[in-house]
mmCIF file of C-alpha atoms and ligand atoms in Angstrom:
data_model
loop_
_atom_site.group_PDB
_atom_site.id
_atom_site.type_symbol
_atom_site.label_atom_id
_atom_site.label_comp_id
_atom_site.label_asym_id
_atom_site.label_seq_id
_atom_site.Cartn_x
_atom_site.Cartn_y
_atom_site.Cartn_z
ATOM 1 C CA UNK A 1 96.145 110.179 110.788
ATOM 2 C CA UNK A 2 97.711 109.894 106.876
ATOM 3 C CA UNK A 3 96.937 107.323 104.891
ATOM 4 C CA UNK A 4 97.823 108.546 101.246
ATOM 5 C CA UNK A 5 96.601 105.664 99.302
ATOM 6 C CA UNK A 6 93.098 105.976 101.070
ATOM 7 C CA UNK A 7 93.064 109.699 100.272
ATOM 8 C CA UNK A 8 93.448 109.393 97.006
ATOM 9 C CA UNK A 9 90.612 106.595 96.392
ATOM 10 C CA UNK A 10 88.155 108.860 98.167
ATOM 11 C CA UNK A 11 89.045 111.754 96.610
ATOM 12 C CA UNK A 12 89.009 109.904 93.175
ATOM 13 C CA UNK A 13 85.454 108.633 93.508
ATOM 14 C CA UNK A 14 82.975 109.573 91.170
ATOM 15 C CA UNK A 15 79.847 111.563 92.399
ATOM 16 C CA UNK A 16 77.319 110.051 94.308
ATOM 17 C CA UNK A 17 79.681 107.177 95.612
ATOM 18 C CA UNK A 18 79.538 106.104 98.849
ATOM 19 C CA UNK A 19 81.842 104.940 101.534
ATOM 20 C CA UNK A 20 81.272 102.576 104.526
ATOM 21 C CA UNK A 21 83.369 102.426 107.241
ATOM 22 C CA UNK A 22 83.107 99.572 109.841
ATOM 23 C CA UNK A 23 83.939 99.799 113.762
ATOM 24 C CA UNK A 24 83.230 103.588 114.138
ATOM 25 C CA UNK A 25 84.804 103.081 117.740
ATOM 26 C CA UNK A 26 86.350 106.126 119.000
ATOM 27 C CA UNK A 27 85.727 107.894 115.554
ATOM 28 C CA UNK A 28 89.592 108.266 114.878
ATOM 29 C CA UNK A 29 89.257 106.954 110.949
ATOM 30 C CA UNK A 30 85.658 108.757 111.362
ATOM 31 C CA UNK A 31 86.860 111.868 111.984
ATOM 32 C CA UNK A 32 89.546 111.603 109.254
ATOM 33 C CA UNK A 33 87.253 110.514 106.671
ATOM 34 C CA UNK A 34 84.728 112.959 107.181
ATOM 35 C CA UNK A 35 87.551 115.566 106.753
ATOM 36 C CA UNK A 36 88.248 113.680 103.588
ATOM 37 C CA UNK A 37 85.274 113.743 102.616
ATOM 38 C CA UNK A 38 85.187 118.292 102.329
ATOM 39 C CA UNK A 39 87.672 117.166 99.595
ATOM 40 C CA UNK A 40 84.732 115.346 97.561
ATOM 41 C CA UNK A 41 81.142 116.775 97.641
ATOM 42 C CA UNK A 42 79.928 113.722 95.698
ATOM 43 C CA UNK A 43 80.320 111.083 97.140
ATOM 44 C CA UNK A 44 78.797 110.179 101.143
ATOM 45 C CA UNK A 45 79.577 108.359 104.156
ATOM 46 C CA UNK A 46 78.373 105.996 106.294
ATOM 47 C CA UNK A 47 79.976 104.380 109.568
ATOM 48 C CA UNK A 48 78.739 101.526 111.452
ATOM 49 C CA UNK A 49 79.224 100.216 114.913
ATOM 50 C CA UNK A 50 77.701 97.424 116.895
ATOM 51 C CA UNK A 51 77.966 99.106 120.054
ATOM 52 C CA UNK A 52 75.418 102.193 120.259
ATOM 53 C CA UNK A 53 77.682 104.275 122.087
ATOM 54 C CA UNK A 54 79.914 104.413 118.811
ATOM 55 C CA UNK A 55 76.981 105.756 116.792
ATOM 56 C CA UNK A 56 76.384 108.705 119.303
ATOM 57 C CA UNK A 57 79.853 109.327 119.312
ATOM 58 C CA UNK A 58 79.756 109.803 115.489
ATOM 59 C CA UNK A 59 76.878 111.943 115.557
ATOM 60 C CA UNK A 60 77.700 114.135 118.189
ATOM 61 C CA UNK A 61 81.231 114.549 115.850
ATOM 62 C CA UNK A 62 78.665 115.578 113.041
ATOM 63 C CA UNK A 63 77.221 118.520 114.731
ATOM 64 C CA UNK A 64 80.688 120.297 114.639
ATOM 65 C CA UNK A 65 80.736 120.093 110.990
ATOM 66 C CA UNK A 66 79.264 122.244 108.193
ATOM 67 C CA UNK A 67 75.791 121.110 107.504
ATOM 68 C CA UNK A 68 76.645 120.931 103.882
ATOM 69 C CA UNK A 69 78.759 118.383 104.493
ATOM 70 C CA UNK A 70 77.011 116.958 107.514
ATOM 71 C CA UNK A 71 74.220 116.165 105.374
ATOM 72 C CA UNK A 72 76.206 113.387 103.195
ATOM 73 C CA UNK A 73 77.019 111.790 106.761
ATOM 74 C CA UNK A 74 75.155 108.999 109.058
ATOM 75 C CA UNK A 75 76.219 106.745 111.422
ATOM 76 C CA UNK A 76 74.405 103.323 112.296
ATOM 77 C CA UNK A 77 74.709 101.410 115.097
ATOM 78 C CA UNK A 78 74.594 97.208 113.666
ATOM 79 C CA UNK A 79 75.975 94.817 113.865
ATOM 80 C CA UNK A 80 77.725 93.684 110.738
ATOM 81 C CA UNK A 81 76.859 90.324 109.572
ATOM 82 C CA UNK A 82 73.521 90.889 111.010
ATOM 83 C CA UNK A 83 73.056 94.170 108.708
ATOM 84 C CA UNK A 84 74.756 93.046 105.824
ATOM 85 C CA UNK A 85 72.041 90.163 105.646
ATOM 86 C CA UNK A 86 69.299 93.014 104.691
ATOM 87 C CA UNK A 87 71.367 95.087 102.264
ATOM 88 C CA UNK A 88 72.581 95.020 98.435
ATOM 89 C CA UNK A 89 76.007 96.060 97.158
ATOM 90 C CA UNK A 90 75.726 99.741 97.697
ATOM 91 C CA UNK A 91 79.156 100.509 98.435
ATOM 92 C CA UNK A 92 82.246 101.736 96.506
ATOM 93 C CA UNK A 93 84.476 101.553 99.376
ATOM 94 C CA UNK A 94 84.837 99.887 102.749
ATOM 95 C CA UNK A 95 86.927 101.024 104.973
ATOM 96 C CA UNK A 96 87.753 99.273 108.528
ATOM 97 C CA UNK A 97 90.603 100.376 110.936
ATOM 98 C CA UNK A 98 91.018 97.893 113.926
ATOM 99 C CA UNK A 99 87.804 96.016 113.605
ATOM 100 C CA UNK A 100 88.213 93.255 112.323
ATOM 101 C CA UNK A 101 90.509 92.170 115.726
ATOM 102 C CA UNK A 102 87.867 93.825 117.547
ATOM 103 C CA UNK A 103 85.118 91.289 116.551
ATOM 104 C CA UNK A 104 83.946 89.425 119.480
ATOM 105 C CA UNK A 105 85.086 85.581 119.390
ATOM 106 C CA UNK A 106 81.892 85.036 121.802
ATOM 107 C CA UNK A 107 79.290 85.170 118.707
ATOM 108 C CA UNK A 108 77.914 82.709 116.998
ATOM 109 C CA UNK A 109 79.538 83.221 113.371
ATOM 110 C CA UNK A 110 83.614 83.546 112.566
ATOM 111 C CA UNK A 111 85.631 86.411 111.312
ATOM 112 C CA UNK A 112 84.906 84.393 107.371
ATOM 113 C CA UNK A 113 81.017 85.680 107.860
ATOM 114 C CA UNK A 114 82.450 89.275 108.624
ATOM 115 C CA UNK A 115 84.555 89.096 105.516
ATOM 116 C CA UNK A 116 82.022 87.404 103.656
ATOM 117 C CA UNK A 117 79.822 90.037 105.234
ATOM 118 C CA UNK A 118 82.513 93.192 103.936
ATOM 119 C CA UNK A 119 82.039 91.383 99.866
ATOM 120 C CA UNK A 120 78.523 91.409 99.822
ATOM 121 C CA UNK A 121 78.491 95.236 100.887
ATOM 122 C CA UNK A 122 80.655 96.333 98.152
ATOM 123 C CA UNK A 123 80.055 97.154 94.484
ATOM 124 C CA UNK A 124 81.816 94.966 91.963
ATOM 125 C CA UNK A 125 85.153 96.708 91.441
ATOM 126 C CA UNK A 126 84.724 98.433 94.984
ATOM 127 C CA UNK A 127 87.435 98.912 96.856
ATOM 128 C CA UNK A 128 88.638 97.731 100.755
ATOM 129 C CA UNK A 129 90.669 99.574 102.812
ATOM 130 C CA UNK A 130 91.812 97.366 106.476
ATOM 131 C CA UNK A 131 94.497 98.663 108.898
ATOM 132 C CA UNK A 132 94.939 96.394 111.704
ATOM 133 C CA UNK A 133 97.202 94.814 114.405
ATOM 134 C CA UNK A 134 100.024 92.182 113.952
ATOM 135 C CA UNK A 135 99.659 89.603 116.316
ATOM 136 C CA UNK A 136 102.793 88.829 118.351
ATOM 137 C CA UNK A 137 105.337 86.725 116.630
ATOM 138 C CA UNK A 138 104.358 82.966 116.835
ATOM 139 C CA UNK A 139 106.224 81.016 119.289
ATOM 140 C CA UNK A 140 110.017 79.289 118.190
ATOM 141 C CA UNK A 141 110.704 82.593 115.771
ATOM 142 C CA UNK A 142 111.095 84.539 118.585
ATOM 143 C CA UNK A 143 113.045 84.763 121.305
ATOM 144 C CA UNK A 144 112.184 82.360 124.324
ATOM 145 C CA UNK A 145 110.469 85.502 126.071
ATOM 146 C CA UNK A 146 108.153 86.185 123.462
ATOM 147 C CA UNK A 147 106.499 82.875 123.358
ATOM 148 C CA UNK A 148 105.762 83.576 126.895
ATOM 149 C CA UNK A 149 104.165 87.299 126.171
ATOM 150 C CA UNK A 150 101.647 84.991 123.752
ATOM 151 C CA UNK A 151 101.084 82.662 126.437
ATOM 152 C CA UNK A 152 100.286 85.473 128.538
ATOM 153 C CA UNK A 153 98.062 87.201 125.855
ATOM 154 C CA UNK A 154 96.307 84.519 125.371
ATOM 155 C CA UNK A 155 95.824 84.056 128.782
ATOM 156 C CA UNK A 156 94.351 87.128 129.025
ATOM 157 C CA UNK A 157 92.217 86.928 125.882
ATOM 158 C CA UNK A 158 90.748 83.473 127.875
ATOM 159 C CA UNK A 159 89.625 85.262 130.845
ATOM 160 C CA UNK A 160 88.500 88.136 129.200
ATOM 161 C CA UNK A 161 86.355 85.930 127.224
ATOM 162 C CA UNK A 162 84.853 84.152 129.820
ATOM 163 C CA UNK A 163 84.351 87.479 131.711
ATOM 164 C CA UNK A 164 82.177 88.566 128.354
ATOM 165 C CA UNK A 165 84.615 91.646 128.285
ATOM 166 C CA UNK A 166 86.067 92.834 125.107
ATOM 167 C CA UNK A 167 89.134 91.484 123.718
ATOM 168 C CA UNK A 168 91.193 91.487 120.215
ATOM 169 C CA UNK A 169 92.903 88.935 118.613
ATOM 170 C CA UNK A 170 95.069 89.954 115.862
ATOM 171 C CA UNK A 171 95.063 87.946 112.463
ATOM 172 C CA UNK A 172 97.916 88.475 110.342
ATOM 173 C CA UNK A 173 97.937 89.869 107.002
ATOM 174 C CA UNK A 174 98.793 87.059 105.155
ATOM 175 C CA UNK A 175 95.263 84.848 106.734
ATOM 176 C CA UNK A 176 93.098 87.996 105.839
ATOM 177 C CA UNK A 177 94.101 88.098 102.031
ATOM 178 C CA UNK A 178 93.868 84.545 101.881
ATOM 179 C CA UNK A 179 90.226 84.657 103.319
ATOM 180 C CA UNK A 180 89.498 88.059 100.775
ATOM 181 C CA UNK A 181 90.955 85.863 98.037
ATOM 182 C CA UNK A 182 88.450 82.819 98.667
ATOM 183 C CA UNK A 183 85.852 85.566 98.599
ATOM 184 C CA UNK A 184 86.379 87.049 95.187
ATOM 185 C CA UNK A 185 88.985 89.635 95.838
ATOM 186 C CA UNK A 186 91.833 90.398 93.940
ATOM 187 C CA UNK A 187 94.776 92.924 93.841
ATOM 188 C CA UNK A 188 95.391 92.391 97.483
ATOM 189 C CA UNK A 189 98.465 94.206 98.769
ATOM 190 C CA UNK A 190 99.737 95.063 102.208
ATOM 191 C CA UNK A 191 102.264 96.638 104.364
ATOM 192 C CA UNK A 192 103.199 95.777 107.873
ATOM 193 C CA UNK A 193 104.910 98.099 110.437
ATOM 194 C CA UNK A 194 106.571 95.429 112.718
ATOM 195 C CA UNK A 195 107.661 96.920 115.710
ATOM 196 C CA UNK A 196 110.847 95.159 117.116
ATOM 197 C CA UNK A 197 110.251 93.289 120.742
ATOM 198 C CA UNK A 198 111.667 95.157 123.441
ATOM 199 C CA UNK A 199 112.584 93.399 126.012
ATOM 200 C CA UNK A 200 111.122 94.908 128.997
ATOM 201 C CA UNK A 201 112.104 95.155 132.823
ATOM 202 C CA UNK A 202 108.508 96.305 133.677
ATOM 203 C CA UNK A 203 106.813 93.421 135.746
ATOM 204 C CA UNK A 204 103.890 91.712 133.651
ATOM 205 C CA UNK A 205 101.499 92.501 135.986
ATOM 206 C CA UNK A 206 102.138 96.401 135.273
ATOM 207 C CA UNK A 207 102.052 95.596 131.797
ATOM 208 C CA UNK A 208 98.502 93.680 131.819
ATOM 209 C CA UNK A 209 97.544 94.634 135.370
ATOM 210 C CA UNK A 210 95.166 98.015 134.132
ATOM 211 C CA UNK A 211 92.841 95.968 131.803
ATOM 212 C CA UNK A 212 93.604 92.492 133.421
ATOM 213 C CA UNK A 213 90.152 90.760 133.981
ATOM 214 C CA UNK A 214 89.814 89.173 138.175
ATOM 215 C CA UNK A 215 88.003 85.915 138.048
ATOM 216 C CA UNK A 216 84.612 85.893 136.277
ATOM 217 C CA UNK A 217 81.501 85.683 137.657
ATOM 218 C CA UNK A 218 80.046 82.540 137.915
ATOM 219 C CA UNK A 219 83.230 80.658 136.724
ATOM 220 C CA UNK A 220 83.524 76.817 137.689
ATOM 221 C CA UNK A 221 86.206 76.550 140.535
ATOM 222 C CA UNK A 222 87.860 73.540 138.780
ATOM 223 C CA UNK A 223 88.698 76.333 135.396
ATOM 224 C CA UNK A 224 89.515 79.226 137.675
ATOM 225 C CA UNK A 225 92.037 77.042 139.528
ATOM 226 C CA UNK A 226 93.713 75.572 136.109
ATOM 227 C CA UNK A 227 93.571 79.054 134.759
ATOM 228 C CA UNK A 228 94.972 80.342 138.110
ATOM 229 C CA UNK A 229 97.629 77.968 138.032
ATOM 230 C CA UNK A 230 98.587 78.805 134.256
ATOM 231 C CA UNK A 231 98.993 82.106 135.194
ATOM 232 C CA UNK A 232 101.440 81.237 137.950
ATOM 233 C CA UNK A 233 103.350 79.295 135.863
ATOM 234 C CA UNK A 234 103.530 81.884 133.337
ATOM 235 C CA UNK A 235 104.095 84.781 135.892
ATOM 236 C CA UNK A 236 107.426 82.503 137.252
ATOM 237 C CA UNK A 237 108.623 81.927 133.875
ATOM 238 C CA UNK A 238 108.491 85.112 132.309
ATOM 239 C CA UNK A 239 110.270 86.467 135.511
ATOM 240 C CA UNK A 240 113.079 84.126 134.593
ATOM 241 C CA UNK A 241 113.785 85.695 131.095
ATOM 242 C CA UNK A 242 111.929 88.859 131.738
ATOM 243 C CA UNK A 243 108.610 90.547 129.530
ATOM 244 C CA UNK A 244 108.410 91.189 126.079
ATOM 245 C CA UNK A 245 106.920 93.869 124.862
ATOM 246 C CA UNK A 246 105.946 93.524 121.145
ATOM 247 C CA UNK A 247 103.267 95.666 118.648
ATOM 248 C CA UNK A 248 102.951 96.114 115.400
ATOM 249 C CA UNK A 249 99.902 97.190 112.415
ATOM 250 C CA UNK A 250 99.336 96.342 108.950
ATOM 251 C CA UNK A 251 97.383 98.012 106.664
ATOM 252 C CA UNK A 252 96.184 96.337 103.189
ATOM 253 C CA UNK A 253 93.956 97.121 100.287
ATOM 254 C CA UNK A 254 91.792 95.054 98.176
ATOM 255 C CA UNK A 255 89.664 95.329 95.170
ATOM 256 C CA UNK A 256 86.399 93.172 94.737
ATOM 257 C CA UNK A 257 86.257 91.587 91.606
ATOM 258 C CA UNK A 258 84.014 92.895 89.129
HETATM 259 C C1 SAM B 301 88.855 99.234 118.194
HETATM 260 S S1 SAM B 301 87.291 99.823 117.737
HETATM 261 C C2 SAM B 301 87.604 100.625 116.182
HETATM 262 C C3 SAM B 301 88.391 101.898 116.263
HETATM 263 C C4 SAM B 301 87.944 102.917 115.262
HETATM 264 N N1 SAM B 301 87.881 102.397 113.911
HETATM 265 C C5 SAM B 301 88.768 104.184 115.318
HETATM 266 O O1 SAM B 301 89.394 104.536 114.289
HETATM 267 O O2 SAM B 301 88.779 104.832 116.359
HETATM 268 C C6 SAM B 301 86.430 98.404 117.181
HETATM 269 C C7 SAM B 301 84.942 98.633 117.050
HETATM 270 O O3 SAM B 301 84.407 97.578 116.267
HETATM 271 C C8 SAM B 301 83.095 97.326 116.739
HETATM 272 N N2 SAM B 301 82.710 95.978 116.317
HETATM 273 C C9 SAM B 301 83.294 94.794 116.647
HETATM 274 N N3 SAM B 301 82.655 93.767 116.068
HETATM 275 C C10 SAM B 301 81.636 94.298 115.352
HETATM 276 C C11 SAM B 301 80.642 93.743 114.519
HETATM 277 N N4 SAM B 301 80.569 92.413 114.331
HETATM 278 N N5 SAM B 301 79.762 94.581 113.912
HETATM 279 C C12 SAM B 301 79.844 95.913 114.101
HETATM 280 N N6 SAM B 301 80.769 96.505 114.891
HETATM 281 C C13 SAM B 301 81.667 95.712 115.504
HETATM 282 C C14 SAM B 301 83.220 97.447 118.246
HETATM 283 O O4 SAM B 301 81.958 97.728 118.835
HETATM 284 C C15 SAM B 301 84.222 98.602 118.390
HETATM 285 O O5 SAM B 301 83.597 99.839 118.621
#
């Protein structure tokens, strides 16, 4: 992973700062900001995950490292609005890579508590570092296909949801720095990588079929027939004017007004 612009802010912090990152996950941005972090014996780190196994991850990561450096490193395993809600500005960065898509839809507070959540964290003048996905191009500026790869997507996103399995739905930049603004940040800035579509020969069913949810458990048989149905529909449609495939990321940066 390179991120220059990150690099620079941690290894620009003063001593005894501290970073937070959110959604350790698989520990990719973990891993790199821990190696970052050799760069500035100052400042410490701490990543937190909602899902336990995330936490373990991270700490069985830490045992491969100097102790000198593993010392300035914990992971936590929270959930974020719910930890947030005991804790002070401590931090002089955030940093979140693919979690704020990652957020379950199925609990009871929005994405605006999780930002909400990310301001109250940081110090005044703190800094936020997000890399995300771009969610596919609405429908009527794309080609006819790709309105039917969102209908498909969300689709998916539907079942998985009912199924209680996770899922991601992409914001785009734009509705992120608009919900940072309304929360006191400023100096937001972004870049998008957008992938062009591809249009794809590769049956849907390929595409989706290795993480595509079967009917959920306990599902009425009046919503697993209309949801059946939709996917039928969508299944004959996009085999009229055949699959595309679409992805793209955005990373931004934001600074939390003083
Ligand atoms: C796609 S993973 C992140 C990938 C990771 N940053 C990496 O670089 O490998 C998203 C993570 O966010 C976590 N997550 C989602 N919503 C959360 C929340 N409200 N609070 C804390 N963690 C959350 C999930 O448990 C998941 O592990």
């Amino acid at each position: 992973m390179e991120w220059p612009e990150l690099e620079s802010a941690v290894t620009s912090l003063a001593s005894g700062a501290t970073i937070l990152e959110l959604g350790t996950g698989q520990g990719s941005m973990f891993r790199y900001l821990a190696g970052l972090l050799a760069r500035n014996p100052g400042c410490s780190l701490l990543t937190l995950d909602a899902d336990p196994r995330a936490a373990e991850g991270a700490r069985r990561h830490l045992r491969t490292l100097p102790p000198v450096l593993r010392q300035r490193i914990s992971a936590v395993s929270a959930e974020i609005v719910d930890w947030a809600g005991s804790q002070r500005s401590s931090c002089h960065l955030v940093v979140a890579s693919a979690f704020l898509s990652a957020v379950p839809l199925t609990r009871p507070f929005g994405l605006d508590e999780v930002i909400e959540a990310i301001g109250t964290l940081l110090l005044p003048s703190g800094m936020l570092f997000l890399e995300d996905y771009l969610p596919l191009p609405p429908p009527g500026l794309s080609a006819e296909a790709g309105s039917w790869a969102c209908a498909l997507w969300r689709w998916y996103k539907a079942l998985a949801e009912l199924a209680g399995l996770p899922h991601h739905v992409e914001w785009p930049p734009s509705w992120v720095a608009a919900r940072l603004r309304e929360r006191g940040f400023t100096c937001i800035r972004w870049v998008a990588d957008e992938r062009q579509p591809i249009r794809s020969d590769a049956s849907w069913q390929a595409v989706v079929g290795g993480q595509c949810p079967g009917r959920p458990p306990g599902i009425d048989d009046g919503l697993w027939f209309a949801l059946d149905r939709y996917r039928r529909d969508l299944e004959a449609r996009i085999g009229r004017c055949g699959l595309v495939q679409w992805s793209g990321s955005y990373r931004l940066r934001a600074r939390r007004i003083t």
